[in-house]
PDB file of C-alpha atoms in Angstrom:
ATOM      1  CA  MET A   1       0.001  -0.184   0.565  1.00  0.00           C
ATOM      2  CA  THR A   2       0.709   3.634  -0.668  1.00  0.00           C
ATOM      3  CA  GLU A   3      -1.170   5.340   2.362  1.00  0.00           C
ATOM      4  CA  GLN A   4       0.510   5.063   5.683  1.00  0.00           C
ATOM      5  CA  THR A   5      -1.431   2.152   6.774  1.00  0.00           C
ATOM      6  CA  ILE A   6      -3.505   2.158   9.925  1.00  0.00           C
ATOM      7  CA  ALA A   7      -4.502  -0.390  12.751  1.00  0.00           C
ATOM      8  CA  LEU A   8      -6.638  -0.764  15.818  1.00  0.00           C
ATOM      9  CA  VAL A   9      -6.367  -2.945  18.258  1.00  0.00           C
ATOM     10  CA  THR A  10      -8.242  -3.400  21.269  1.00  0.00           C
ATOM     11  CA  GLY A  11      -6.515  -3.774  24.953  1.00  0.00           C
ATOM     12  CA  ALA A  12      -3.507  -1.977  23.375  1.00  0.00           C
ATOM     13  CA  ASN A  13      -3.392  -0.211  26.997  1.00  0.00           C
ATOM     14  CA  LYS A  14      -1.001  -2.742  28.354  1.00  0.00           C
ATOM     15  CA  GLY A  15       0.544  -6.525  28.042  1.00  0.00           C
ATOM     16  CA  ILE A  16       0.412  -8.366  25.098  1.00  0.00           C
ATOM     17  CA  GLY A  17      -2.007  -6.197  23.013  1.00  0.00           C
ATOM     18  CA  TYR A  18       0.492  -3.589  23.680  1.00  0.00           C
ATOM     19  CA  GLU A  19       3.735  -5.362  22.532  1.00  0.00           C
ATOM     20  CA  ILE A  20       1.638  -5.470  19.424  1.00  0.00           C
ATOM     21  CA  ALA A  21       0.328  -2.104  19.076  1.00  0.00           C
ATOM     22  CA  ALA A  22       4.023  -1.627  19.761  1.00  0.00           C
ATOM     23  CA  GLY A  23       5.375  -4.557  16.752  1.00  0.00           C
ATOM     24  CA  LEU A  24       3.129  -2.796  13.946  1.00  0.00           C
ATOM     25  CA  GLY A  25       3.853   0.884  15.036  1.00  0.00           C
ATOM     26  CA  ALA A  26       7.582   0.644  14.522  1.00  0.00           C
ATOM     27  CA  LEU A  27       6.998  -0.608  11.023  1.00  0.00           C
ATOM     28  CA  GLY A  28       5.972   3.025  10.796  1.00  0.00           C
ATOM     29  CA  TRP A  29       1.709   2.553  11.549  1.00  0.00           C
ATOM     30  CA  SER A  30      -0.349   4.630  12.297  1.00  0.00           C
ATOM     31  CA  VAL A  31      -1.608   2.921  15.748  1.00  0.00           C
ATOM     32  CA  GLY A  32      -4.764   3.435  17.828  1.00  0.00           C
ATOM     33  CA  VAL A  33      -4.319   1.780  20.611  1.00  0.00           C
ATOM     34  CA  GLY A  34      -7.803   1.512  21.680  1.00  0.00           C
ATOM     35  CA  ALA A  35      -9.107   0.855  26.100  1.00  0.00           C
ATOM     36  CA  ARG A  36     -11.948   1.695  27.887  1.00  0.00           C
ATOM     37  CA  ASP A  37      -8.944   2.427  31.421  1.00  0.00           C
ATOM     38  CA  GLU A  38      -7.777   6.284  30.284  1.00  0.00           C
ATOM     39  CA  ARG A  39      -5.849   7.150  31.714  1.00  0.00           C
ATOM     40  CA  ARG A  40      -3.404   3.994  30.881  1.00  0.00           C
ATOM     41  CA  ARG A  41      -5.072   4.113  27.897  1.00  0.00           C
ATOM     42  CA  VAL A  42      -2.987   7.978  27.055  1.00  0.00           C
ATOM     43  CA  GLU A  43       0.229   6.763  29.073  1.00  0.00           C
ATOM     44  CA  ALA A  44       0.152   3.921  26.655  1.00  0.00           C
ATOM     45  CA  VAL A  45       0.060   6.423  23.695  1.00  0.00           C
ATOM     46  CA  ALA A  46       2.519   8.642  25.757  1.00  0.00           C
ATOM     47  CA  LYS A  47       4.846   6.138  25.785  1.00  0.00           C
ATOM     48  CA  LEU A  48       4.788   4.916  22.106  1.00  0.00           C
ATOM     49  CA  ARG A  49       4.925   7.560  20.553  1.00  0.00           C
ATOM     50  CA  ALA A  50       8.047   8.857  23.272  1.00  0.00           C
ATOM     51  CA  ASP A  51       9.838   5.441  21.047  1.00  0.00           C
ATOM     52  CA  GLY A  52       8.949   7.023  17.755  1.00  0.00           C
ATOM     53  CA  ALA A  53       5.069   4.688  17.350  1.00  0.00           C
ATOM     54  CA  ASP A  54       2.640   7.047  15.135  1.00  0.00           C
ATOM     55  CA  ALA A  55       0.338   5.954  17.832  1.00  0.00           C
ATOM     56  CA  PHE A  56      -3.048   7.884  18.633  1.00  0.00           C
ATOM     57  CA  GLY A  57      -5.751   7.362  21.373  1.00  0.00           C
ATOM     58  CA  VAL A  58      -8.896   5.102  20.902  1.00  0.00           C
ATOM     59  CA  PRO A  59     -11.329   5.367  23.553  1.00  0.00           C
ATOM     60  CA  LEU A  60     -12.594   2.136  23.863  1.00  0.00           C
ATOM     61  CA  ASP A  61     -15.235  -0.515  25.575  1.00  0.00           C
ATOM     62  CA  VAL A  62     -15.582  -3.921  23.338  1.00  0.00           C
ATOM     63  CA  THR A  63     -18.950  -4.258  25.402  1.00  0.00           C
ATOM     64  CA  ASP A  64     -20.396  -1.431  25.730  1.00  0.00           C
ATOM     65  CA  ASP A  65     -22.551  -0.148  21.126  1.00  0.00           C
ATOM     66  CA  ALA A  66     -22.229   3.477  22.189  1.00  0.00           C
ATOM     67  CA  SER A  67     -17.661   2.804  22.254  1.00  0.00           C
ATOM     68  CA  VAL A  68     -17.711   1.075  19.816  1.00  0.00           C
ATOM     69  CA  ALA A  69     -19.989   2.775  17.693  1.00  0.00           C
ATOM     70  CA  ALA A  70     -17.371   5.982  19.184  1.00  0.00           C
ATOM     71  CA  ALA A  71     -14.593   4.798  17.869  1.00  0.00           C
ATOM     72  CA  VAL A  72     -15.846   3.785  14.088  1.00  0.00           C
ATOM     73  CA  ARG A  73     -17.056   7.417  14.050  1.00  0.00           C
ATOM     74  CA  LEU A  74     -13.261   8.386  14.789  1.00  0.00           C
ATOM     75  CA  LEU A  75     -11.391   6.233  12.597  1.00  0.00           C
ATOM     76  CA  GLU A  76     -14.085   7.314  10.670  1.00  0.00           C
ATOM     77  CA  GLU A  77     -12.750  11.155  10.988  1.00  0.00           C
ATOM     78  CA  ARG A  78      -8.479   9.966  11.147  1.00  0.00           C
ATOM     79  CA  ALA A  79      -8.810   7.784   7.711  1.00  0.00           C
ATOM     80  CA  GLY A  80     -11.676   7.522   6.715  1.00  0.00           C
ATOM     81  CA  ARG A  81     -10.240   3.307   6.949  1.00  0.00           C
ATOM     82  CA  LEU A  82      -8.796   0.207   8.822  1.00  0.00           C
ATOM     83  CA  ASP A  83      -6.685  -1.797   7.501  1.00  0.00           C
ATOM     84  CA  VAL A  84      -5.525  -4.566  10.558  1.00  0.00           C
ATOM     85  CA  LEU A  85      -7.821  -4.572  13.280  1.00  0.00           C
ATOM     86  CA  VAL A  86      -6.087  -7.036  16.169  1.00  0.00           C
ATOM     87  CA  ASN A  87      -9.054  -7.862  18.889  1.00  0.00           C
ATOM     88  CA  ASN A  88      -7.028  -8.151  21.699  1.00  0.00           C
ATOM     89  CA  ALA A  89      -8.702  -6.547  24.466  1.00  0.00           C
ATOM     90  CA  GLY A  90     -10.328 -10.728  27.024  1.00  0.00           C
ATOM     91  CA  VAL A  91     -10.717 -11.572  30.159  1.00  0.00           C
ATOM     92  CA  THR A  92     -10.310 -14.918  32.475  1.00  0.00           C
ATOM     93  CA  GLY A  93     -13.187 -14.979  34.540  1.00  0.00           C
ATOM     94  CA  GLY A  94     -11.094 -15.611  37.892  1.00  0.00           C
ATOM     95  CA  PRO A  95      -9.067 -18.146  38.487  1.00  0.00           C
ATOM     96  CA  GLN A  96     -11.898 -20.767  39.714  1.00  0.00           C
ATOM     97  CA  GLN A  97     -13.710 -22.693  37.153  1.00  0.00           C
ATOM     98  CA  ARG A  98     -14.530 -25.606  38.191  1.00  0.00           C
ATOM     99  CA  PRO A  99     -17.761 -26.249  35.651  1.00  0.00           C
ATOM    100  CA  THR A 100     -19.427 -27.755  38.858  1.00  0.00           C
ATOM    101  CA  ALA A 101     -19.025 -24.924  40.787  1.00  0.00           C
ATOM    102  CA  LEU A 102     -19.167 -22.218  38.255  1.00  0.00           C
ATOM    103  CA  ASP A 103     -21.342 -18.819  38.275  1.00  0.00           C
ATOM    104  CA  PRO A 104     -23.411 -18.385  34.824  1.00  0.00           C
ATOM    105  CA  ALA A 105     -22.748 -14.972  35.628  1.00  0.00           C
ATOM    106  CA  THR A 106     -18.657 -15.563  35.516  1.00  0.00           C
ATOM    107  CA  VAL A 107     -19.439 -17.691  32.303  1.00  0.00           C
ATOM    108  CA  ARG A 108     -21.760 -14.985  30.383  1.00  0.00           C
ATOM    109  CA  ALA A 109     -19.103 -12.474  31.629  1.00  0.00           C
ATOM    110  CA  ALA A 110     -16.155 -14.191  29.741  1.00  0.00           C
ATOM    111  CA  LEU A 111     -18.270 -14.369  26.954  1.00  0.00           C
ATOM    112  CA  GLU A 112     -19.596 -10.580  26.378  1.00  0.00           C
ATOM    113  CA  THR A 113     -16.510 -10.123  26.194  1.00  0.00           C
ATOM    114  CA  ASN A 114     -14.458 -12.879  24.728  1.00  0.00           C
ATOM    115  CA  VAL A 115     -17.175 -13.876  22.374  1.00  0.00           C
ATOM    116  CA  ILE A 116     -19.718 -11.333  21.400  1.00  0.00           C
ATOM    117  CA  GLY A 117     -16.944  -8.722  22.493  1.00  0.00           C
ATOM    118  CA  VAL A 118     -14.846  -9.334  18.418  1.00  0.00           C
ATOM    119  CA  VAL A 119     -18.132  -9.791  16.994  1.00  0.00           C
ATOM    120  CA  ARG A 120     -19.599  -6.307  18.322  1.00  0.00           C
ATOM    121  CA  VAL A 121     -16.023  -4.633  17.264  1.00  0.00           C
ATOM    122  CA  ILE A 122     -16.069  -6.886  13.564  1.00  0.00           C
ATOM    123  CA  ASN A 123     -19.104  -5.985  12.689  1.00  0.00           C
ATOM    124  CA  ALA A 124     -18.971  -2.505  13.378  1.00  0.00           C
ATOM    125  CA  MET A 125     -15.780  -2.321  11.650  1.00  0.00           C
ATOM    126  CA  LEU A 126     -16.713  -3.680   8.724  1.00  0.00           C
ATOM    127  CA  PRO A 127     -17.434  -1.188   6.582  1.00  0.00           C
ATOM    128  CA  LEU A 128     -13.763   0.811   7.197  1.00  0.00           C
ATOM    129  CA  LEU A 129     -11.815  -2.572   6.528  1.00  0.00           C
ATOM    130  CA  ARG A 130     -14.368  -3.049   3.516  1.00  0.00           C
ATOM    131  CA  ARG A 131     -12.039  -0.083   2.133  1.00  0.00           C
ATOM    132  CA  SER A 132      -8.773  -0.749   3.003  1.00  0.00           C
ATOM    133  CA  ALA A 133      -6.500  -2.691  -0.348  1.00  0.00           C
ATOM    134  CA  ALA A 134      -5.184  -5.295   2.492  1.00  0.00           C
ATOM    135  CA  PRO A 135      -7.385  -5.861   5.554  1.00  0.00           C
ATOM    136  CA  ARG A 136      -6.504  -8.165   8.133  1.00  0.00           C
ATOM    137  CA  ILE A 137      -8.650  -9.502  10.934  1.00  0.00           C
ATOM    138  CA  VAL A 138      -6.350 -11.455  14.087  1.00  0.00           C
ATOM    139  CA  ASN A 139      -7.725 -12.336  17.294  1.00  0.00           C
ATOM    140  CA  LEU A 140      -6.135 -12.895  19.920  1.00  0.00           C
ATOM    141  CA  SER A 141      -7.339 -17.429  21.241  1.00  0.00           C
ATOM    142  CA  SER A 142      -5.135 -19.402  23.443  1.00  0.00           C
ATOM    143  CA  HIS A 143      -3.442 -22.741  23.137  1.00  0.00           C
ATOM    144  CA  VAL A 144      -6.317 -23.188  25.918  1.00  0.00           C
ATOM    145  CA  ALA A 145      -9.264 -23.188  22.772  1.00  0.00           C
ATOM    146  CA  SER A 146      -7.411 -26.240  20.899  1.00  0.00           C
ATOM    147  CA  LEU A 147     -10.285 -29.352  21.828  1.00  0.00           C
ATOM    148  CA  THR A 148      -7.425 -31.185  20.054  1.00  0.00           C
ATOM    149  CA  LEU A 149      -4.598 -30.169  22.930  1.00  0.00           C
ATOM    150  CA  GLN A 150      -6.855 -30.325  25.569  1.00  0.00           C
ATOM    151  CA  THR A 151      -8.025 -33.724  25.208  1.00  0.00           C
ATOM    152  CA  THR A 152      -4.192 -34.816  24.004  1.00  0.00           C
ATOM    153  CA  PRO A 153      -3.240 -37.748  26.522  1.00  0.00           C
ATOM    154  CA  GLY A 154       0.059 -36.183  28.019  1.00  0.00           C
ATOM    155  CA  VAL A 155      -0.252 -32.414  27.278  1.00  0.00           C
ATOM    156  CA  ASP A 156      -0.610 -29.625  30.380  1.00  0.00           C
ATOM    157  CA  LEU A 157      -3.041 -26.649  29.889  1.00  0.00           C
ATOM    158  CA  GLY A 158      -2.811 -25.812  33.051  1.00  0.00           C
ATOM    159  CA  PRO A 159      -6.436 -25.813  35.666  1.00  0.00           C
ATOM    160  CA  ILE A 160      -9.339 -26.866  34.758  1.00  0.00           C
ATOM    161  CA  SER A 161     -11.398 -23.636  33.001  1.00  0.00           C
ATOM    162  CA  GLY A 162     -15.289 -23.555  32.876  1.00  0.00           C
ATOM    163  CA  ALA A 163     -15.980 -20.267  31.676  1.00  0.00           C
ATOM    164  CA  TYR A 164     -12.413 -18.957  30.228  1.00  0.00           C
ATOM    165  CA  THR A 165     -11.319 -21.892  28.317  1.00  0.00           C
ATOM    166  CA  PRO A 166     -15.167 -21.850  26.410  1.00  0.00           C
ATOM    167  CA  SER A 167     -14.902 -18.474  24.972  1.00  0.00           C
ATOM    168  CA  LYS A 168     -11.934 -18.794  23.411  1.00  0.00           C
ATOM    169  CA  THR A 169     -12.923 -22.097  21.985  1.00  0.00           C
ATOM    170  CA  MET A 170     -16.380 -20.641  20.742  1.00  0.00           C
ATOM    171  CA  LEU A 171     -13.887 -17.196  19.252  1.00  0.00           C
ATOM    172  CA  ASN A 172     -12.273 -20.458  17.644  1.00  0.00           C
ATOM    173  CA  ALA A 173     -15.156 -21.198  15.488  1.00  0.00           C
ATOM    174  CA  VAL A 174     -16.564 -17.855  15.190  1.00  0.00           C
ATOM    175  CA  THR A 175     -13.640 -17.392  13.143  1.00  0.00           C
ATOM    176  CA  ILE A 176     -14.292 -20.207  10.858  1.00  0.00           C
ATOM    177  CA  GLN A 177     -17.912 -18.822  10.047  1.00  0.00           C
ATOM    178  CA  TYR A 178     -15.974 -15.279   9.300  1.00  0.00           C
ATOM    179  CA  ALA A 179     -13.167 -16.908   7.168  1.00  0.00           C
ATOM    180  CA  LYS A 180     -16.358 -18.420   5.378  1.00  0.00           C
ATOM    181  CA  GLU A 181     -17.894 -15.657   4.665  1.00  0.00           C
ATOM    182  CA  LEU A 182     -15.719 -13.212   3.746  1.00  0.00           C
ATOM    183  CA  ALA A 183     -14.266 -15.301   1.350  1.00  0.00           C
ATOM    184  CA  GLY A 184     -13.180 -14.013  -1.721  1.00  0.00           C
ATOM    185  CA  THR A 185     -13.294 -10.504  -0.263  1.00  0.00           C
ATOM    186  CA  GLY A 186      -9.330  -9.726   0.497  1.00  0.00           C
ATOM    187  CA  ILE A 187      -9.696 -10.285   3.872  1.00  0.00           C
ATOM    188  CA  LEU A 188      -8.038 -12.295   5.539  1.00  0.00           C
ATOM    189  CA  ILE A 189      -9.700 -13.533   9.313  1.00  0.00           C
ATOM    190  CA  ASN A 190      -7.411 -15.729  11.797  1.00  0.00           C
ATOM    191  CA  ASN A 191      -6.495 -16.515  15.760  1.00  0.00           C
ATOM    192  CA  ALA A 192      -3.302 -15.885  17.475  1.00  0.00           C
ATOM    193  CA  CYS A 193      -1.907 -18.795  20.307  1.00  0.00           C
ATOM    194  CA  PRO A 194       0.546 -16.153  22.130  1.00  0.00           C
ATOM    195  CA  GLY A 195       1.616 -18.493  24.623  1.00  0.00           C
ATOM    196  CA  TYR A 196       2.172 -19.029  27.751  1.00  0.00           C
ATOM    197  CA  VAL A 197       3.045 -14.765  28.196  1.00  0.00           C
ATOM    198  CA  ALA A 198       4.006 -13.576  31.596  1.00  0.00           C
ATOM    199  CA  THR A 199       0.454 -10.819  32.316  1.00  0.00           C
ATOM    200  CA  ASP A 200      -1.729  -9.322  35.052  1.00  0.00           C
ATOM    201  CA  LEU A 201      -4.497 -11.830  33.470  1.00  0.00           C
ATOM    202  CA  ASN A 202      -2.482 -14.826  35.017  1.00  0.00           C
ATOM    203  CA  ALA A 203      -0.788 -13.107  37.655  1.00  0.00           C
ATOM    204  CA  PHE A 204       2.679 -13.073  35.508  1.00  0.00           C
ATOM    205  CA  HIS A 205       2.989 -16.428  35.712  1.00  0.00           C
ATOM    206  CA  GLY A 206       3.272 -17.011  32.401  1.00  0.00           C
ATOM    207  CA  THR A 207       6.740 -18.156  30.715  1.00  0.00           C
ATOM    208  CA  ALA A 208       6.710 -16.287  27.982  1.00  0.00           C
ATOM    209  CA  THR A 209       7.403 -11.784  28.100  1.00  0.00           C
ATOM    210  CA  ALA A 210       4.670  -9.923  26.119  1.00  0.00           C
ATOM    211  CA  ARG A 211       7.086  -9.289  22.757  1.00  0.00           C
ATOM    212  CA  GLU A 212       7.081 -12.223  22.423  1.00  0.00           C
ATOM    213  CA  GLY A 213       3.381 -13.624  22.831  1.00  0.00           C
ATOM    214  CA  ALA A 214       2.566 -10.835  20.742  1.00  0.00           C
ATOM    215  CA  ALA A 215       4.657 -11.948  17.546  1.00  0.00           C
ATOM    216  CA  ALA A 216       1.843 -14.367  16.312  1.00  0.00           C
ATOM    217  CA  ALA A 217       0.410 -11.803  16.028  1.00  0.00           C
ATOM    218  CA  ILE A 218       1.704  -9.258  14.229  1.00  0.00           C
ATOM    219  CA  ARG A 219       2.911 -11.802  11.318  1.00  0.00           C
ATOM    220  CA  LEU A 220      -0.612 -11.921  10.533  1.00  0.00           C
ATOM    221  CA  ALA A 221      -1.887  -9.158  10.851  1.00  0.00           C
ATOM    222  CA  THR A 222       0.990  -8.367   7.985  1.00  0.00           C
ATOM    223  CA  LEU A 223       0.527 -11.964   5.987  1.00  0.00           C
ATOM    224  CA  PRO A 224       0.501 -10.960   2.388  1.00  0.00           C
ATOM    225  CA  ASP A 225      -2.180 -11.226  -0.150  1.00  0.00           C
ATOM    226  CA  ASP A 226      -2.422 -15.684  -0.613  1.00  0.00           C
ATOM    227  CA  GLY A 227      -2.150 -15.681   3.099  1.00  0.00           C
ATOM    228  CA  PRO A 228      -4.250 -18.040   5.038  1.00  0.00           C
ATOM    229  CA  THR A 229      -6.941 -16.981   6.318  1.00  0.00           C
ATOM    230  CA  GLY A 230      -9.593 -19.355   9.028  1.00  0.00           C
ATOM    231  CA  GLY A 231      -6.786 -20.737  10.518  1.00  0.00           C
ATOM    232  CA  LEU A 232      -5.454 -20.830  14.684  1.00  0.00           C
ATOM    233  CA  PHE A 233      -1.782 -20.348  14.595  1.00  0.00           C
ATOM    234  CA  ASP A 234       1.586 -20.011  16.959  1.00  0.00           C
ATOM    235  CA  ASP A 235       5.081 -18.833  16.252  1.00  0.00           C
ATOM    236  CA  ALA A 236       5.544 -21.973  15.223  1.00  0.00           C
ATOM    237  CA  GLY A 237       2.584 -22.031  12.876  1.00  0.00           C
ATOM    238  CA  VAL A 238      -0.264 -23.909  12.235  1.00  0.00           C
ATOM    239  CA  VAL A 239      -2.719 -24.764  16.145  1.00  0.00           C
ATOM    240  CA  PRO A 240      -5.340 -28.547  15.711  1.00  0.00           C
ATOM    241  CA  TRP A 241      -8.340 -27.107  16.449  1.00  0.00           C
TER     242      TRP A 241
END
């Protein structure tokens, strides 16, 4: 593309989302830092700019229709299009998620952000993405979302998770449906597995850094036109469903 690439990363004020924004900014892209916390959003944008990135803040709560609509208007006024959407915002729902003791409200909250929020943002941003010469959508999934890995003897994916894990599995399924509908439009949509990253979502118990966790998403955001769509990927390649 001859024009500067415009990207939006949700939940980009910290952790993996921030590192994705930083990585895309390092490519010379203009990156929207989507975040609902104003202070953290402003601080993240300032830090990115200090490091040389063309970053701008986008007030955004993925669970709120009005907030998402306002984000669309901001991008419309700023650039008139969107080239790359990275749906990074997510919640775990808490550490204790044994299905037999699970509060349905915990499941509902996980789905609201991790699945419905992604659908809300994608559908709202689609008109802007359709104006791009090379539109890309990247959703942050997880290895724990893989039913194959979950049921493979000897594979340890952490504790039982009755809300977060199923929400990411559903996100995988939703992404496949988007890929089917958007086939032939030029819009490539894929899910990225960042790995076991040390972030506040897991009380920093992960073994990889946030920058390392951002790598797969950045690669999917920069796919060529003949790149894959409707897949689940980590740094090593394809992850089984």
